[in-house]
Coordinates of C-alpha atoms (C1' of nucleotides) in Angstrom, one line a residue:
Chain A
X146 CA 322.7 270.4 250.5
X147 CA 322.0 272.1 247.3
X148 CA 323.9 271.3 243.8
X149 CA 326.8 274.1 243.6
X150 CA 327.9 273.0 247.6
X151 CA 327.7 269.3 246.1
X152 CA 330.4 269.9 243.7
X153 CA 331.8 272.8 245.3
X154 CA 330.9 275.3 242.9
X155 CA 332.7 278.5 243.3
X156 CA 330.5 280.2 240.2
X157 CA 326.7 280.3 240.0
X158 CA 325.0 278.0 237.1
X159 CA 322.5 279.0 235.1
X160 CA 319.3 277.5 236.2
X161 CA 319.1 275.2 233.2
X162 CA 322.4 273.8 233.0
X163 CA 321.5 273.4 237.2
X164 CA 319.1 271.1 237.0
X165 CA 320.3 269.0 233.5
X166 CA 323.3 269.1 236.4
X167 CA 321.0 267.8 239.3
X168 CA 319.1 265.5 237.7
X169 CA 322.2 263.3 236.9
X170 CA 324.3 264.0 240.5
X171 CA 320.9 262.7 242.1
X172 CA 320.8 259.9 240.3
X173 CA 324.1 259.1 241.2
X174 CA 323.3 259.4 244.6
X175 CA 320.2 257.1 244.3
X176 CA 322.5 254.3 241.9
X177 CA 325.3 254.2 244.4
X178 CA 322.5 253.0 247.4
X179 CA 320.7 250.9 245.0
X180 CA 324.5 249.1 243.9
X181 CA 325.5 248.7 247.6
X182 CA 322.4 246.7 248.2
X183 CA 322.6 244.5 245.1
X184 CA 326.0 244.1 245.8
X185 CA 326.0 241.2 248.3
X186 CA 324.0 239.2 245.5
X187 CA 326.5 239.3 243.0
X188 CA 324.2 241.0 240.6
X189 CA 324.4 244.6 239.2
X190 CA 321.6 247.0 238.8
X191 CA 321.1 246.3 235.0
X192 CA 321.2 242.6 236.0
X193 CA 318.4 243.0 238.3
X194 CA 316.4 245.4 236.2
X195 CA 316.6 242.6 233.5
X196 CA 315.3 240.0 235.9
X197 CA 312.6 241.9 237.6
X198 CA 311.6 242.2 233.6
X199 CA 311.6 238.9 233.1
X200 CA 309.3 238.2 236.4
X201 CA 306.6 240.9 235.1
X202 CA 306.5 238.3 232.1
X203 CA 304.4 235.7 234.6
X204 CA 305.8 232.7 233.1
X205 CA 305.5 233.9 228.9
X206 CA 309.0 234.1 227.6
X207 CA 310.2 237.8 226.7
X208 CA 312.6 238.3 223.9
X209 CA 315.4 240.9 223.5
X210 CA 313.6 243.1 222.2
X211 CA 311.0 243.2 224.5
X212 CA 313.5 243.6 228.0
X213 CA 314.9 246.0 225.7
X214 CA 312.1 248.7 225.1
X215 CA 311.3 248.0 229.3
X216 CA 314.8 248.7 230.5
X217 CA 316.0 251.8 232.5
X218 CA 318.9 252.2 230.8
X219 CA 318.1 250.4 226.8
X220 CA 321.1 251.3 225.7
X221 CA 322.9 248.6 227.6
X222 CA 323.7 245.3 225.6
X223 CA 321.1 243.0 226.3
X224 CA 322.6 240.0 225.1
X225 CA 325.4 240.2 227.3
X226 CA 323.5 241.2 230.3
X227 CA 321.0 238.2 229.7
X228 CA 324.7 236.0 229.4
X229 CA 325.6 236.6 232.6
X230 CA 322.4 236.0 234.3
X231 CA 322.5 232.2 232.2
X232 CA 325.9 231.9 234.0
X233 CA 324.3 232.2 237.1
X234 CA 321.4 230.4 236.8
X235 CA 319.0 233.0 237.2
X236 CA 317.6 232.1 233.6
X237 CA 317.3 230.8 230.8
X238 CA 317.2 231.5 226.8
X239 CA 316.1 228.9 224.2
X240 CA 315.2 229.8 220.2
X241 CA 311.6 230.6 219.4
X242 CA 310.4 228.1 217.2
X243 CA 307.7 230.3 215.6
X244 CA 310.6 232.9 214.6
X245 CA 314.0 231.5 215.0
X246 CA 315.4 234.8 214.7
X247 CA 314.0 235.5 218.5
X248 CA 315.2 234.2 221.6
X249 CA 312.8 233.7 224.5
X250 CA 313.8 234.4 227.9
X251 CA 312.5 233.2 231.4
X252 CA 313.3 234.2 234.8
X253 CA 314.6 230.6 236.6
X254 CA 312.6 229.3 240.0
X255 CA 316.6 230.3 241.4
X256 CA 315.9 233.9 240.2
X257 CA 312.3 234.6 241.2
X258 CA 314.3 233.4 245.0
X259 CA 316.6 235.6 244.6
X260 CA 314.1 238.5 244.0
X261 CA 311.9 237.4 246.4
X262 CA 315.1 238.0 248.8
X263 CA 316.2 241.5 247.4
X264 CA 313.1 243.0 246.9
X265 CA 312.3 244.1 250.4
X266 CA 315.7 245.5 250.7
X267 CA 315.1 247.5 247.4
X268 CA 311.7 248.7 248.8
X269 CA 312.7 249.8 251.7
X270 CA 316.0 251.3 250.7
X271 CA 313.5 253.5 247.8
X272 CA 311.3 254.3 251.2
X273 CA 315.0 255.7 253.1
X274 CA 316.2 257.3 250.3
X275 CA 312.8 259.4 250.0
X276 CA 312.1 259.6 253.6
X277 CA 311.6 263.4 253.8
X278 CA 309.5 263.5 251.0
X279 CA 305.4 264.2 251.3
X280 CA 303.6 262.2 249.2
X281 CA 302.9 265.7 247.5
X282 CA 306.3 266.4 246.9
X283 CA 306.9 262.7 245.1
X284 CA 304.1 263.6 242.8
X285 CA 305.1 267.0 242.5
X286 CA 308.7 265.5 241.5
X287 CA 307.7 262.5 239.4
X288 CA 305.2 265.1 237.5
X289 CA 308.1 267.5 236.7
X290 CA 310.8 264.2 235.5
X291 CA 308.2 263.1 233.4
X292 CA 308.1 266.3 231.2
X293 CA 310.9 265.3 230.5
X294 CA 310.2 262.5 228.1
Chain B
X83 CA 304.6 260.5 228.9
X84 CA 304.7 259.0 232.4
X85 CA 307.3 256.8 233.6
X86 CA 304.9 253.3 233.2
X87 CA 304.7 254.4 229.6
X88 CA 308.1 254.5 229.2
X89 CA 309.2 251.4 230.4
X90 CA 306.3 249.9 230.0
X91 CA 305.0 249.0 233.1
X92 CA 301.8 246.4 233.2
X93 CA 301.8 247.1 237.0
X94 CA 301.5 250.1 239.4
X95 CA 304.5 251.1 241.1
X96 CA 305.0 252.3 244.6
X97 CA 305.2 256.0 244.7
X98 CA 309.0 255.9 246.3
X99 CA 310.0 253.1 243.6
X100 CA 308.7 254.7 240.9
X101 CA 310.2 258.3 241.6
X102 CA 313.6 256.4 242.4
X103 CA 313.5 254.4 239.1
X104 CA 312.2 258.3 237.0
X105 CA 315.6 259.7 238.7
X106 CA 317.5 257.2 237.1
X107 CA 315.4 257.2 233.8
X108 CA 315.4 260.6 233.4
X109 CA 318.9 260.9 234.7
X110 CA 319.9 258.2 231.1
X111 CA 317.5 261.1 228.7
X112 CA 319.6 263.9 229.3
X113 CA 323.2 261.8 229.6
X114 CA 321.9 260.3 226.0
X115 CA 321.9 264.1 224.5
X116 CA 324.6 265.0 226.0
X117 CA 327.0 262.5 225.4
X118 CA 325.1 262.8 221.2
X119 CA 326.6 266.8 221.3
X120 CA 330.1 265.7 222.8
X121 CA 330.1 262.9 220.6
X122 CA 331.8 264.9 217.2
X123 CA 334.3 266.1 219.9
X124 CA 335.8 263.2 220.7
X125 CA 335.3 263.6 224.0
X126 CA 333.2 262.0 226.4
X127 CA 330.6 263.5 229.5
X128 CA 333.7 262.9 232.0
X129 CA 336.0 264.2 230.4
X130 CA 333.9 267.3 229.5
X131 CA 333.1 267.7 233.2
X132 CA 337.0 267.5 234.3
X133 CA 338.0 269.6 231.7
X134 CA 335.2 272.4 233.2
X135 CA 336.3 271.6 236.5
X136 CA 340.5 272.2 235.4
X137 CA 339.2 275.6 234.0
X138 CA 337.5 276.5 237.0
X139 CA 341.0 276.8 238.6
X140 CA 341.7 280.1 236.7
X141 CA 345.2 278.8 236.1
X142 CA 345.6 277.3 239.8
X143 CA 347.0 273.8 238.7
X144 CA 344.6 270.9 240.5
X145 CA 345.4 267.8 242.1
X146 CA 343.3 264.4 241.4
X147 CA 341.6 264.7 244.6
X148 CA 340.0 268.2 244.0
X149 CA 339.3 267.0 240.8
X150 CA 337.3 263.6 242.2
X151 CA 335.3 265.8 244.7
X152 CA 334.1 268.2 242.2
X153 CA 333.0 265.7 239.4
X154 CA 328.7 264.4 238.9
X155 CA 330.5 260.6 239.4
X156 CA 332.7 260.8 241.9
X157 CA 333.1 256.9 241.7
X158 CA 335.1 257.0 238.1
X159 CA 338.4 256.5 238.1
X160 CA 340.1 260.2 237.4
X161 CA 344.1 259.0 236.9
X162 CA 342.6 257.6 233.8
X163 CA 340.0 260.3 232.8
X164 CA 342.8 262.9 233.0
X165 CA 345.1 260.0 231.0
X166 CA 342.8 260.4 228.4
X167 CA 342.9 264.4 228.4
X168 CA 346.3 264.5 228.2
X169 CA 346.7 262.1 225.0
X170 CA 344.8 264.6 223.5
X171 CA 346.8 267.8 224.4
X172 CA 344.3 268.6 226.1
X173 CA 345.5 269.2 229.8
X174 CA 349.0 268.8 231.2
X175 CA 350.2 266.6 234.8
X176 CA 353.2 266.8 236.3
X177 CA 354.1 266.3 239.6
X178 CA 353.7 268.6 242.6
X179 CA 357.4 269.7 244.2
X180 CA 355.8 270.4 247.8
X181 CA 354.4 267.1 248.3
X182 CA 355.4 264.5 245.5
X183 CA 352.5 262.2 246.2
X184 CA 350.5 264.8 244.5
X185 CA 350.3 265.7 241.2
X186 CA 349.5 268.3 239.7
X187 CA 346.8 269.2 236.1
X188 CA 346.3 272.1 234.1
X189 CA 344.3 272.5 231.3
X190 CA 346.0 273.9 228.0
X191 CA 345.0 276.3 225.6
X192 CA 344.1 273.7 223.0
X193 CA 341.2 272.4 225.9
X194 CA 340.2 276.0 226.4
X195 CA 339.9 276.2 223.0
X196 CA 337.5 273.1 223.0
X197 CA 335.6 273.8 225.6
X198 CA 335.0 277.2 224.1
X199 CA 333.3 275.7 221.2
X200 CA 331.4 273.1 222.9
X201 CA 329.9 275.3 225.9
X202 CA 327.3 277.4 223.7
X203 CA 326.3 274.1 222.6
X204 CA 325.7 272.2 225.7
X205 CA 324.0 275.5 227.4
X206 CA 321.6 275.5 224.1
X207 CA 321.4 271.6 224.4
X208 CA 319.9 272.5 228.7
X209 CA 317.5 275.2 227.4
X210 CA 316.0 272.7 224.8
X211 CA 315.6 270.0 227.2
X212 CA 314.0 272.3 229.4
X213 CA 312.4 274.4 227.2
X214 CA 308.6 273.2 228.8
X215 CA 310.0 274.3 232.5
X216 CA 308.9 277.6 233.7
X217 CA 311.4 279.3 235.6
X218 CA 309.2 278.4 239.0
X219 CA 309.4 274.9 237.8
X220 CA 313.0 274.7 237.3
X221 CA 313.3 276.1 240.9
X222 CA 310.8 273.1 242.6
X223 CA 312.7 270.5 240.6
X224 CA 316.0 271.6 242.0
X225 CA 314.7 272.2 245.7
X226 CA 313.3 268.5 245.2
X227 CA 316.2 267.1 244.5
X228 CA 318.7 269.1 246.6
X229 CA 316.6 267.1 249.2
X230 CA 318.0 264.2 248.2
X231 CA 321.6 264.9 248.9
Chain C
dG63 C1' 366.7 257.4 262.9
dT64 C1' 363.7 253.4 262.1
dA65 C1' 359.1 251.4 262.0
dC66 C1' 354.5 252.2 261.0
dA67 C1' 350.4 254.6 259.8
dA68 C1' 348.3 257.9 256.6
dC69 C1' 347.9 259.8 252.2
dA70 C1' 347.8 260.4 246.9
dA71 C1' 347.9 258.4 242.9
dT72 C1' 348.5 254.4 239.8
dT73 C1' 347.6 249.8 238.1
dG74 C1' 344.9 245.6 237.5
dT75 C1' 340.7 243.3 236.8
dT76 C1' 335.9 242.6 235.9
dG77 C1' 331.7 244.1 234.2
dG78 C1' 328.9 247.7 231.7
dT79 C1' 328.1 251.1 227.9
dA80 C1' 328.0 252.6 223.3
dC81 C1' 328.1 251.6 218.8
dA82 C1' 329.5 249.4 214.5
dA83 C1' 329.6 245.2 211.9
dA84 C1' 328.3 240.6 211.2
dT85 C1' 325.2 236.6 211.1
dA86 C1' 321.0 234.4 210.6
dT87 C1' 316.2 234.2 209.6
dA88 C1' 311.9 235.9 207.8
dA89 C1' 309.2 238.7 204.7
dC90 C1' 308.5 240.9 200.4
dT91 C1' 308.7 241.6 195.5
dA92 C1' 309.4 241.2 190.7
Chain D
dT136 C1' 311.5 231.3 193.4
dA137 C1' 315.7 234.1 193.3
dG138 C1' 317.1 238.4 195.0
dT139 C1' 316.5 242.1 198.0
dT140 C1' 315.0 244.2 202.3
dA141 C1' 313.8 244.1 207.0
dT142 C1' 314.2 242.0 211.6
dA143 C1' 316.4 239.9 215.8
dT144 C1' 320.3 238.8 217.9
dT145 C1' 325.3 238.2 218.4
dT146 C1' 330.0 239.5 218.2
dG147 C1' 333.9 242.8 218.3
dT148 C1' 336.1 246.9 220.0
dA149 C1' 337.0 250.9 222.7
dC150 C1' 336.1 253.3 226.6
dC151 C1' 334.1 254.0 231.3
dA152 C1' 332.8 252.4 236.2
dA153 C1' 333.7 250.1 240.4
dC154 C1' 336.7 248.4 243.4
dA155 C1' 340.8 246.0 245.3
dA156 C1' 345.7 245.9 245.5
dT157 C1' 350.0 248.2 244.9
dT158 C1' 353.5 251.8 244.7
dG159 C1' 355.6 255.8 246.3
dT160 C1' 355.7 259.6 249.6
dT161 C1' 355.0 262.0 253.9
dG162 C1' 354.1 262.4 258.8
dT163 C1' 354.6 260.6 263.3
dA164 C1' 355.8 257.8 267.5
dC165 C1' 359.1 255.7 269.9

DNA sequence: GTACAACAATTGTTGGTACAAATATAACTA
DNA sequence: TAGTTATATTTGTACCAACAATTGTTGTAC
């Protein structure tokens, strides 16, 4: 299905405005399978982003700064995000003693479970999602996105 | 800059993952400069979009459910979007005689008006994101991603 | 014609996003 | 070392997203 039957264009789009367009109804798409899979867990995508983060640490703490500059989305707020993953255990912040004005962050042994139980779910929903693509056309895209930046 | 770069990856990622996670990251790069032009406007990238979509009417009046099918996030929640619109004069509801569970929007001259000013902007603001896309690219990107849907 | 299902929109609630302002600590400078 | 600036995080607020529950209306089956 292309982009103007997606949204039921009745006028054509210029090709820019198409794809600024595309980019963000695919993502979409993609964030509504990835949310439907977290959502059994009780966590959100940021949530999960923030842990996953927090396991590429191996075991040093990361402060907000750091899960910051590494997040998809960095304009979330951190602090808040990092709150709700306290609340449920998943881990846990304490004040850096070298630099009291930084918190350090670890991923709890109930977190790194939990991950260890989503992420085959995540993998193979990223697999499903992509299914028709070659492994050409996943460079080709992931070459054009990241003109982007 | 690749997408490891940009949220600074350690690891490699799977090709599926990582083309998933550079949707969604690219997907928060244009939504940032977008939302930065809307921004003096008062007006957010919803409400933009259902204003374009009431427009697209020609003067036909739509109903929330044409509006939700037409709209990049379909998952919002358009009684309020269109709430919003209206406390700013600039679209109009009111209930549809035929079938009273429907209702029924128009956009007003004052959101004409708006989006008037703000289109040559946000058509500019596509070209400059995608200034480094040659046509041929433009076309690949789209075709990719129309795959998706 | 009454009961029930289907439909269209609204309302309520929780969590996330965006951004400004505030707080607390550290570093710098005269 | 007192005062200023920079850094790191937290808090406050308004709006948006996601989703369930509710309200009001229409269509349908008996």
């Amino acid at each position: 299905m292309n982009l103007e039957q997606a949204i039921k264009s009745t006028t054509p789009i210029n090709p820019h405005t198409k794809t600024v367009l595309n980019i963000m109804y695919s993502s979409r798409i993609v964030e509504e399978k990835v949310a439907e899979i977290l959502k059994p867990f009780g966590i959100s995508m940021q949530q999960y982003n923030v842990l996953r983060i927090l396991r590429g640490q191996k075991g040093k703490p990361a402060n907000l700064s750091t899960i910051q500059e590494r997040m998809i989305n960095k304009m979330s707020n951190t602090t808040r995000l990092v709150d709700k993953l306290i609340e449920k255990k998943y881990a846990e912040r304490s004040i850096c003693e070298s630099n009291r004005r930084k918190v350090e962050i670890v991923i709890t042994p109930d977190g790194m479970d939990l991950l260890r139980e989503i992420d085959p779910l995540t993998l193979s929903n990223n697999n499903i999602i992509l299914k028709d693509f070659s492994m050409n056309e996943l460079n080709t895209l992931n070459t054009l996105l990241d003109k982007l930046k």
